[in-house]
Structures are given as structure tokens and as C-alpha cells.
Coordinates of C-alpha atoms and ligand atoms in Angstrom, one line a residue:
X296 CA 20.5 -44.9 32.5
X297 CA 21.8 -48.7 31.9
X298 CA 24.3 -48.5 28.4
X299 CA 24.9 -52.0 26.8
X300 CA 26.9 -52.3 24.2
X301 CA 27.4 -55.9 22.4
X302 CA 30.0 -56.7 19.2
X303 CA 31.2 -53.5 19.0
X304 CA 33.7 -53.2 16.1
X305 CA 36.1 -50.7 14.5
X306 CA 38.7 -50.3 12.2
X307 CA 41.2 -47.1 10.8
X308 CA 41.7 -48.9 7.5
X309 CA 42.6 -52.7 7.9
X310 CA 43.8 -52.0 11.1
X311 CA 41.2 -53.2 13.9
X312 CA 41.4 -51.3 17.1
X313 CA 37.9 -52.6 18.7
X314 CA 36.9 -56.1 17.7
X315 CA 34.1 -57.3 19.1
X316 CA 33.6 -55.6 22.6
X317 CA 31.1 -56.0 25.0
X318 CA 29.9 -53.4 27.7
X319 CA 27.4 -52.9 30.1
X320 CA 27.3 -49.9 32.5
X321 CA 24.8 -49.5 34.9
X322 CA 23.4 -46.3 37.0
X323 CA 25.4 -45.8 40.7
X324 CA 28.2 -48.2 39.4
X325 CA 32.2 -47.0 38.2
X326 CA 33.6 -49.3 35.7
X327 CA 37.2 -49.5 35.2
X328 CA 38.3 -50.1 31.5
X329 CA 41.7 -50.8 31.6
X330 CA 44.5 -52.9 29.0
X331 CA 47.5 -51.9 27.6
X332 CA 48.8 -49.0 24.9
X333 CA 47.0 -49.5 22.3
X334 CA 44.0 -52.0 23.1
X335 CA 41.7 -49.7 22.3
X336 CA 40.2 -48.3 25.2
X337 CA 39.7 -44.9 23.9
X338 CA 38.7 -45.7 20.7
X339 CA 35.6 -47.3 22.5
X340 CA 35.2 -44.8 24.5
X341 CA 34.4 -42.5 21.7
X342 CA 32.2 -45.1 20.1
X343 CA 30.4 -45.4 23.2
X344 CA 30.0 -41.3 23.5
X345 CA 28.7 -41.1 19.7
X346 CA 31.5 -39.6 18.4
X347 CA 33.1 -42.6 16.4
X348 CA 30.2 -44.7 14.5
X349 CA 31.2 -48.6 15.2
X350 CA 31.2 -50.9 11.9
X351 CA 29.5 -53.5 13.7
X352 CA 27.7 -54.0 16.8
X353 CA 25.0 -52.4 18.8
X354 CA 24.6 -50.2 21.7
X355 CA 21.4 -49.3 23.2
X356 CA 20.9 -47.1 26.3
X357 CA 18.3 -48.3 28.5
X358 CA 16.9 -51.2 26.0
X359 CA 16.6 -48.7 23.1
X360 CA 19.2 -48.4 20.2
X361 CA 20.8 -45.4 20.5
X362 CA 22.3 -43.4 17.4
X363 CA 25.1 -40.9 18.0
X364 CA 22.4 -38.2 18.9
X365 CA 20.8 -40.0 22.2
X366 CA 24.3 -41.0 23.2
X367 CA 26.0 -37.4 22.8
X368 CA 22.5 -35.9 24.7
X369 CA 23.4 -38.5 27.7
X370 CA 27.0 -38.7 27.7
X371 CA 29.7 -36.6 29.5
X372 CA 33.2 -37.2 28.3
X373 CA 36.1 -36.3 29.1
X374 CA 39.4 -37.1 26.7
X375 CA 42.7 -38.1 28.1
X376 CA 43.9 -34.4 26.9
X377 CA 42.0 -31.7 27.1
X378 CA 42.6 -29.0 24.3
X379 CA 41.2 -26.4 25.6
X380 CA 40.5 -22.8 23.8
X381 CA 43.8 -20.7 24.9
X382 CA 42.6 -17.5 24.4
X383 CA 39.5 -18.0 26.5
X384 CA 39.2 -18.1 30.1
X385 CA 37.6 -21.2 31.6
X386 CA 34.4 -19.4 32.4
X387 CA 33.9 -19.3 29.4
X388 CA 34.8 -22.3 28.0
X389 CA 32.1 -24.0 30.1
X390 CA 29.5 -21.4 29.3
X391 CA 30.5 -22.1 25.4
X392 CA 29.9 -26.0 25.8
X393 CA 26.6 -25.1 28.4
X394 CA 25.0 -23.3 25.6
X395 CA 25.9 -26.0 23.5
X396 CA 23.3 -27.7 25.1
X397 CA 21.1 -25.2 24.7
X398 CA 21.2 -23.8 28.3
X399 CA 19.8 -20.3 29.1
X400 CA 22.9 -18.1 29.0
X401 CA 21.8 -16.9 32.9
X402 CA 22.0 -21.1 33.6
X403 CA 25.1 -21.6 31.8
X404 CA 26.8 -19.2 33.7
X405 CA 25.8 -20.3 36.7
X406 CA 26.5 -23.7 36.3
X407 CA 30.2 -22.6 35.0
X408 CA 31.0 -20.9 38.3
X409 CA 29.3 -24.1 40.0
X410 CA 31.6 -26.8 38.2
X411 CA 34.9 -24.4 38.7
X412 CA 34.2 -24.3 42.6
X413 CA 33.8 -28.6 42.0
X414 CA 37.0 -28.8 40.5
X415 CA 38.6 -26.0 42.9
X416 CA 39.5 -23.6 39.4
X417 CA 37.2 -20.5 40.9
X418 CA 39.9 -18.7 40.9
X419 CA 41.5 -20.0 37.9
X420 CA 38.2 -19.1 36.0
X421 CA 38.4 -15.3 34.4
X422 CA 42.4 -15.9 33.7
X423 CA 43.2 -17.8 30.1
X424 CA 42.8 -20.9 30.5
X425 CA 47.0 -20.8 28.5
X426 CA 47.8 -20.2 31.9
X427 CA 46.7 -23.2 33.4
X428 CA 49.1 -26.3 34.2
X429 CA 48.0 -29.5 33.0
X430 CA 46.9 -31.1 36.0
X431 CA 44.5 -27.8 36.5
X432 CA 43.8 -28.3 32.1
X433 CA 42.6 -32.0 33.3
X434 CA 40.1 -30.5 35.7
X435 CA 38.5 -28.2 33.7
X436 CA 38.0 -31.3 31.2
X437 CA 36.5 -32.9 34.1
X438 CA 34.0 -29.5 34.7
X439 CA 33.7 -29.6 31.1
X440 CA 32.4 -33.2 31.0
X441 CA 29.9 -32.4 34.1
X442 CA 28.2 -29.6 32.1
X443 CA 25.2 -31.2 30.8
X444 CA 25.0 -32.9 34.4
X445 CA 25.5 -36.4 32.5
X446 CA 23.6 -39.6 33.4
X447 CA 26.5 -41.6 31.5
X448 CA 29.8 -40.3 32.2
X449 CA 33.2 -41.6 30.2
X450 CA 36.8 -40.4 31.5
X451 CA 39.5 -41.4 29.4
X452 CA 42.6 -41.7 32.1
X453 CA 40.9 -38.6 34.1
X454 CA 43.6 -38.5 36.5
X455 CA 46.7 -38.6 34.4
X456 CA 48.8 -35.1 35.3
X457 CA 46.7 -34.7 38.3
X458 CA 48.3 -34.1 42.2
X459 CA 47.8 -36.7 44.6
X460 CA 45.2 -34.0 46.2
X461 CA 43.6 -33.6 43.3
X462 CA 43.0 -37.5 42.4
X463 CA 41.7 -38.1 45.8
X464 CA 39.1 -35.3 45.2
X465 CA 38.6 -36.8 41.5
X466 CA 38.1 -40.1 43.2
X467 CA 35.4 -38.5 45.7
X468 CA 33.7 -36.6 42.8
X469 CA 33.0 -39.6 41.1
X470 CA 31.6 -41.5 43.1
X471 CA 29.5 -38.6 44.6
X472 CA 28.4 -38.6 40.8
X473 CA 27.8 -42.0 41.0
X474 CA 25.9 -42.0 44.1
X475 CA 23.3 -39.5 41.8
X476 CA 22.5 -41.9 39.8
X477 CA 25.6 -41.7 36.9
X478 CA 26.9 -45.1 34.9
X479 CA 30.6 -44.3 34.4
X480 CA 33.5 -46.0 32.8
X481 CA 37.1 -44.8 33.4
X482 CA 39.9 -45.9 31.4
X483 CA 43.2 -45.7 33.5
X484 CA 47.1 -47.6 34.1
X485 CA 46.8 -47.1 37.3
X486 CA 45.6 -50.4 38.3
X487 CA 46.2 -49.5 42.5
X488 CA 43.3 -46.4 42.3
X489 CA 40.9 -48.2 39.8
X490 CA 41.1 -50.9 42.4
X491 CA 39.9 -48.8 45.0
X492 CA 37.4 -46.8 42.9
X493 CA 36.0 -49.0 40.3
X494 CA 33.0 -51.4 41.2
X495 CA 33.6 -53.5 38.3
X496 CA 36.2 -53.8 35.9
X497 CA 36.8 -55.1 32.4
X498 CA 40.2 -55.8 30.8
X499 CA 40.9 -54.6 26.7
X500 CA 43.6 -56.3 24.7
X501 CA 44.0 -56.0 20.9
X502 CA 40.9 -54.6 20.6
X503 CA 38.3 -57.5 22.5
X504 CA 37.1 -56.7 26.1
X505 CA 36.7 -59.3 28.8
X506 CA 35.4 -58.9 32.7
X507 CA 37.8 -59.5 34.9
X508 CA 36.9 -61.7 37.6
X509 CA 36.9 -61.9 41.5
X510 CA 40.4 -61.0 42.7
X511 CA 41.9 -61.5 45.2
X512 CA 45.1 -59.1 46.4
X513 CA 47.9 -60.3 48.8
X514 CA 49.0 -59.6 51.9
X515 CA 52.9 -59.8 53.0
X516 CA 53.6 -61.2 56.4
X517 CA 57.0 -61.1 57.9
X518 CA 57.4 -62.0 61.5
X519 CA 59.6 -60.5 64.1
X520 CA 63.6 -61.7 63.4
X521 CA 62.4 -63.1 60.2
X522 CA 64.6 -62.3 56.8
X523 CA 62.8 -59.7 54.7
X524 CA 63.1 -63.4 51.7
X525 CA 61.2 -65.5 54.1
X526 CA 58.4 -63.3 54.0
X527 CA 55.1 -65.2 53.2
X528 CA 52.4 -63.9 50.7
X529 CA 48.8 -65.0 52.2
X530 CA 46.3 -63.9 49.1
X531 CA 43.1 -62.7 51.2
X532 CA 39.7 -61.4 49.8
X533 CA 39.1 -58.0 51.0
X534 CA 40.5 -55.7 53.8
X535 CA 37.9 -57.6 56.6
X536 CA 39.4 -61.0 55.5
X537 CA 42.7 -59.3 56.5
X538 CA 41.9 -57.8 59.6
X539 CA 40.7 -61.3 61.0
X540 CA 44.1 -63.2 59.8
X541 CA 45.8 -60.5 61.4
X542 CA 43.6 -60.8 64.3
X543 CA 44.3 -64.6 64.2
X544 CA 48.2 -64.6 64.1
X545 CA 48.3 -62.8 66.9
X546 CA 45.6 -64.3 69.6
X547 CA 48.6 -67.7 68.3
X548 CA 51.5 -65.4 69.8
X549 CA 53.1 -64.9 66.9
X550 CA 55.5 -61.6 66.8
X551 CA 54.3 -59.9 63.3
X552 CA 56.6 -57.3 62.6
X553 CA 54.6 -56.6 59.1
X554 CA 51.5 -56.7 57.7
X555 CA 51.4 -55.0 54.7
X556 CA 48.9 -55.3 51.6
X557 CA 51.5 -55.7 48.4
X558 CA 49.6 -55.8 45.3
X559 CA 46.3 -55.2 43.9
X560 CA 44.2 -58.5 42.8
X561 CA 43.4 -56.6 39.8
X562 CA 47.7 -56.0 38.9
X563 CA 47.8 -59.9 39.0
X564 CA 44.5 -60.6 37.1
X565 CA 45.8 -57.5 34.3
X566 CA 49.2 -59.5 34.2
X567 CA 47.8 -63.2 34.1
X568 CA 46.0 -61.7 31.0
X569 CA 49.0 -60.8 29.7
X570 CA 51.2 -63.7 30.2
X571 CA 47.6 -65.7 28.5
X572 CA 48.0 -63.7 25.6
X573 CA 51.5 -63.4 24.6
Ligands
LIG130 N1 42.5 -42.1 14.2 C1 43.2 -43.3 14.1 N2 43.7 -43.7 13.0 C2 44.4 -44.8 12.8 N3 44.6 -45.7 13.8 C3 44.2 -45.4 15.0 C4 43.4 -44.1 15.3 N4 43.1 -44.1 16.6 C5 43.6 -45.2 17.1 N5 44.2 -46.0 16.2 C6 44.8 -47.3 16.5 O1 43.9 -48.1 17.1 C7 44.5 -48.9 18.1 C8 43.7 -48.6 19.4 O2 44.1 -47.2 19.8 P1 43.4 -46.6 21.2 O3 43.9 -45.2 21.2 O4 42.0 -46.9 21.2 O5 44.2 -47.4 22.3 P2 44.2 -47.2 23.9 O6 43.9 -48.5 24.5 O7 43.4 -46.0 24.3 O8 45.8 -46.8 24.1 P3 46.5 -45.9 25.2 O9 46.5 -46.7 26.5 O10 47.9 -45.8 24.7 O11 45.8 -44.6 25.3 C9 45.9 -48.5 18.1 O12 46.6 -49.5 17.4 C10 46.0 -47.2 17.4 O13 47.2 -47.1 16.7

């Protein structure tokens, strides 16, 4: 399901947090949102998931205007915090928002214990979910948002609190979502994993959205007996573009002592924004 959204706006009294924003997320494709505190990244996140009505603007989900009732029916979201019910276990939380959806009680159960063996909780799933640390409380969000098996899915910095094991596998559920057919967005700060997840990204700033462009990340060379400050920065494309400047240096003989990549292309497109703007 293709979601466009076009001049979205919203304010909390005079104060405008989305001003307008443009969108587009199409099916098999992860879009990064990403800007600094405050740009308003998830305030259009719950405009785009029906749950905050825009002043202005339109978004339609696959050519048709959609209201807040198409876009809750084919959204999964997931907040940046997930309050979850204390007192009951996360079984049953996921049952409770299944049936929500009007799922057969028999389905929603099953599809409960499926989505706690995705996010590894099975046995986390009959104990209050009180006793879950928030790394395990972000997973459960991410079960949560899976429920309805969503064709567009929004994640609102999915992997803050989250183990390095668990962001790899968050990383690998994604995009196995996204190979199914789901349009997602994720919101995040960390500009190194949205590099390697995201297909496309856009950038947020006082409330407006822009696409960031091509980038292009760096590579720092350093050659044997050379001072670590003579290092040179060579900005390649990709990792192949890499591998044959590599390849180059050394069919020339030279003695590369390191090759390593140093920054993302998207931290230096996310600061060049920054320095533009301030
Ligand atoms: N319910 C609200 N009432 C009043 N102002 C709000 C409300 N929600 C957000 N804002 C304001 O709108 C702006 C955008 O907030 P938003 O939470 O969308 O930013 P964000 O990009 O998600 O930030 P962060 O990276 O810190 O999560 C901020 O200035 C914020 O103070």
C-alpha cells in the first residue's frame, strides 16, 4: 500500500510542530525519518497513523484520501515508549489489541504466541509484563505494532533501549516485513543503523521535511609509517567503490596499514542540514 502525504500541517496552539511536510512511502521500501529534538518527527508520525488530525494537507493511501479510519485499519505503530498494561501479562496484551481488530479470540491467541516467539518474549509472555525491562517493553511494542499484520508500518525510534542483539534482529525483522510487501518509516538518532537499514531517507527540521540526497560516506586511509594526522579521507559511494580503491592502492605497492569506513554519508548530509539552517 503506497501512503503519500503532501502539506501536512500541525500546530499545539501557535506553536507549529509540522509545517508543511511531504511523504511518500512505498510497499517493500524502509524510510528513515530522522532530524533533531523536536522537529517533529513523531508528531507526523501520529498524523500519518490517524491518531492526530493534520490542520492542513492531505494524505491518501494508494490514490484515495484516507480519513483517520483507513489509516488506523492499515497502520501498525509503534511509539517511542511503550506503556504497557502492568498488571497484565504480554499474552494478553497482544490478545487485547488482536481483538481490537476484531480477531476471533482462537486467532488472537495464536497470533499473540506467534509475535512473542518474533520478538523472542515466549517466555516473557504469561509473567506481568511490570516485570519486563525496557529493552524487552520495546519489543513487545514492536509485537504489538505487528498485530494486525500491517501493510504500513510506523516505528517511532524502535530501537531506543534495545541490546545490540536485539537491534540486529529488529533490523532483520523489518526488512523481512518489508520484503512482504510493508511501507515503513522509522524515526531514529541513530544515523549509523538507519544508514544501513533505510532505503530512503528524509530529514525533519522545525517542522518541514526534505529528502536527503545521494550520499556519499568516507573512507580513512593511512598508510604504513604514516602519522595517524596525515591520514587521508577519500569520500567513496558504496562499499564496492571501496573494495576497488582498496584493490587499486595496493596492485600501486602502497603499504595500507588502514582502511577504515569513518562516517556515514547520511551523518554529513544530517549535519550540512544543520549548519544550512542555523
Ligand atoms: N501534545 C503537545 N502539546 C504541545 N506541544 C507539543 C505536543 N507534542 C509535541 N509538541 C511540540 O511540537 C514540536 C515537535 O515535537 P515532536 O515530539 O513531534 O518532535 P520529535 O522530532 O519527535 O522530537 P524527539 O526527537 O525529541 O522525539 C516540539 O516543539 C514539541 O514541543
Amino acid at each position: 500500500m503506497t501512503l503519500v502525504a503532501r502539506g501536512l500541517s500541525r500546530a499545539f496552539g501557535k506553536h507549529p510542530a509540522v509545517v508543511h511536510a511531504d511523504l511518500t512511502l512505498t510497499p517493500g521500501r524502509i524510510t528513515g525519518l530522522v532530524g533533531p529534538n523536536g522537529a517533529g518527527k513523531t508528531t507526523l508520525l501520529l498524523l500519518l497513523a490517524g491518531l492526530l488530525k493534520p490542520d492542513g494537507g492531505t494524505i491518501t493511501l494508494d490514490g484515495a484520501p484516507a480519513g483517520d479510519g483507513p489509516l488506523r485499519a492499515a497502520c501498525g505503530w509503534m511509539p517511542d515508549v511503550f506503556g504497557t498494561w502492568d498488571s497484565l501479562t504480554p499474552h494478553e496484551i497482544l490478545v487485547t489489541f488482536a481483538r481490537l481488530y476484531d480477531m476471533p479470540a482462537p486467532d488472537a491467541a495464536a497470533r499473540a504466541d506467534e509475535l512473542l516467539a518474533l520478538v523472542h518474549l515466549s517466555e516473557h509472555g504469561r509473567r506481568p509484563a511490570s516485570e519486563l525491562s525496557r529493552g524487552q517493553k520495546q519489543r513487545l511494542g514492536l509485537a504489538r505494532a505487528l498485530v494486525n499484520r500491517p501493510r504500513l508500518l510506523l516505528l517511532d525510534e524502535p530501537a531506543s533501549g534495545m541490546d545490540p542483539r536485539s537491534r540486529i534482529e529488529l533490523r532483520d525483522q523489518l526488512r523481512a516485513a518489508a520484503r512482504a510487501g510493508a511501507a515503513i518509516v522509522v524515526s531514529s538518532h541513530i544515523l549509523t543503523e538507519l544508514d544501513e537499514l533505510a532505503d530512503d531517507v528524509v530529514l525533519m527540521v522545525g517542522g518541514t521535511t526534505e529528502p536527503a540526497g545521494p550520499t556519499t560516506a568516507s573512507w580513512r586511509v593511512r598508510l604504513a609509517g604514516q602519522p595517524e594526522s596525515e591520514a587521508q579521507l577519500v569520500a567513496l559511494d558504496d562499499d564496492e567503490a571501496a573494495a576497488a580503491h582498496l584493490a587499486a592502492l595496493l596492485a600501486d605497492g602502497l603499504p595500507v596499514a588502514e582502511f577504515t569506513r569513518v562516517s556515514s554519508g547520511l551523518e554529513q548530509a544530517y549535519l550540512q542540514l544543520h549548519a544550512d539552517r542555523t
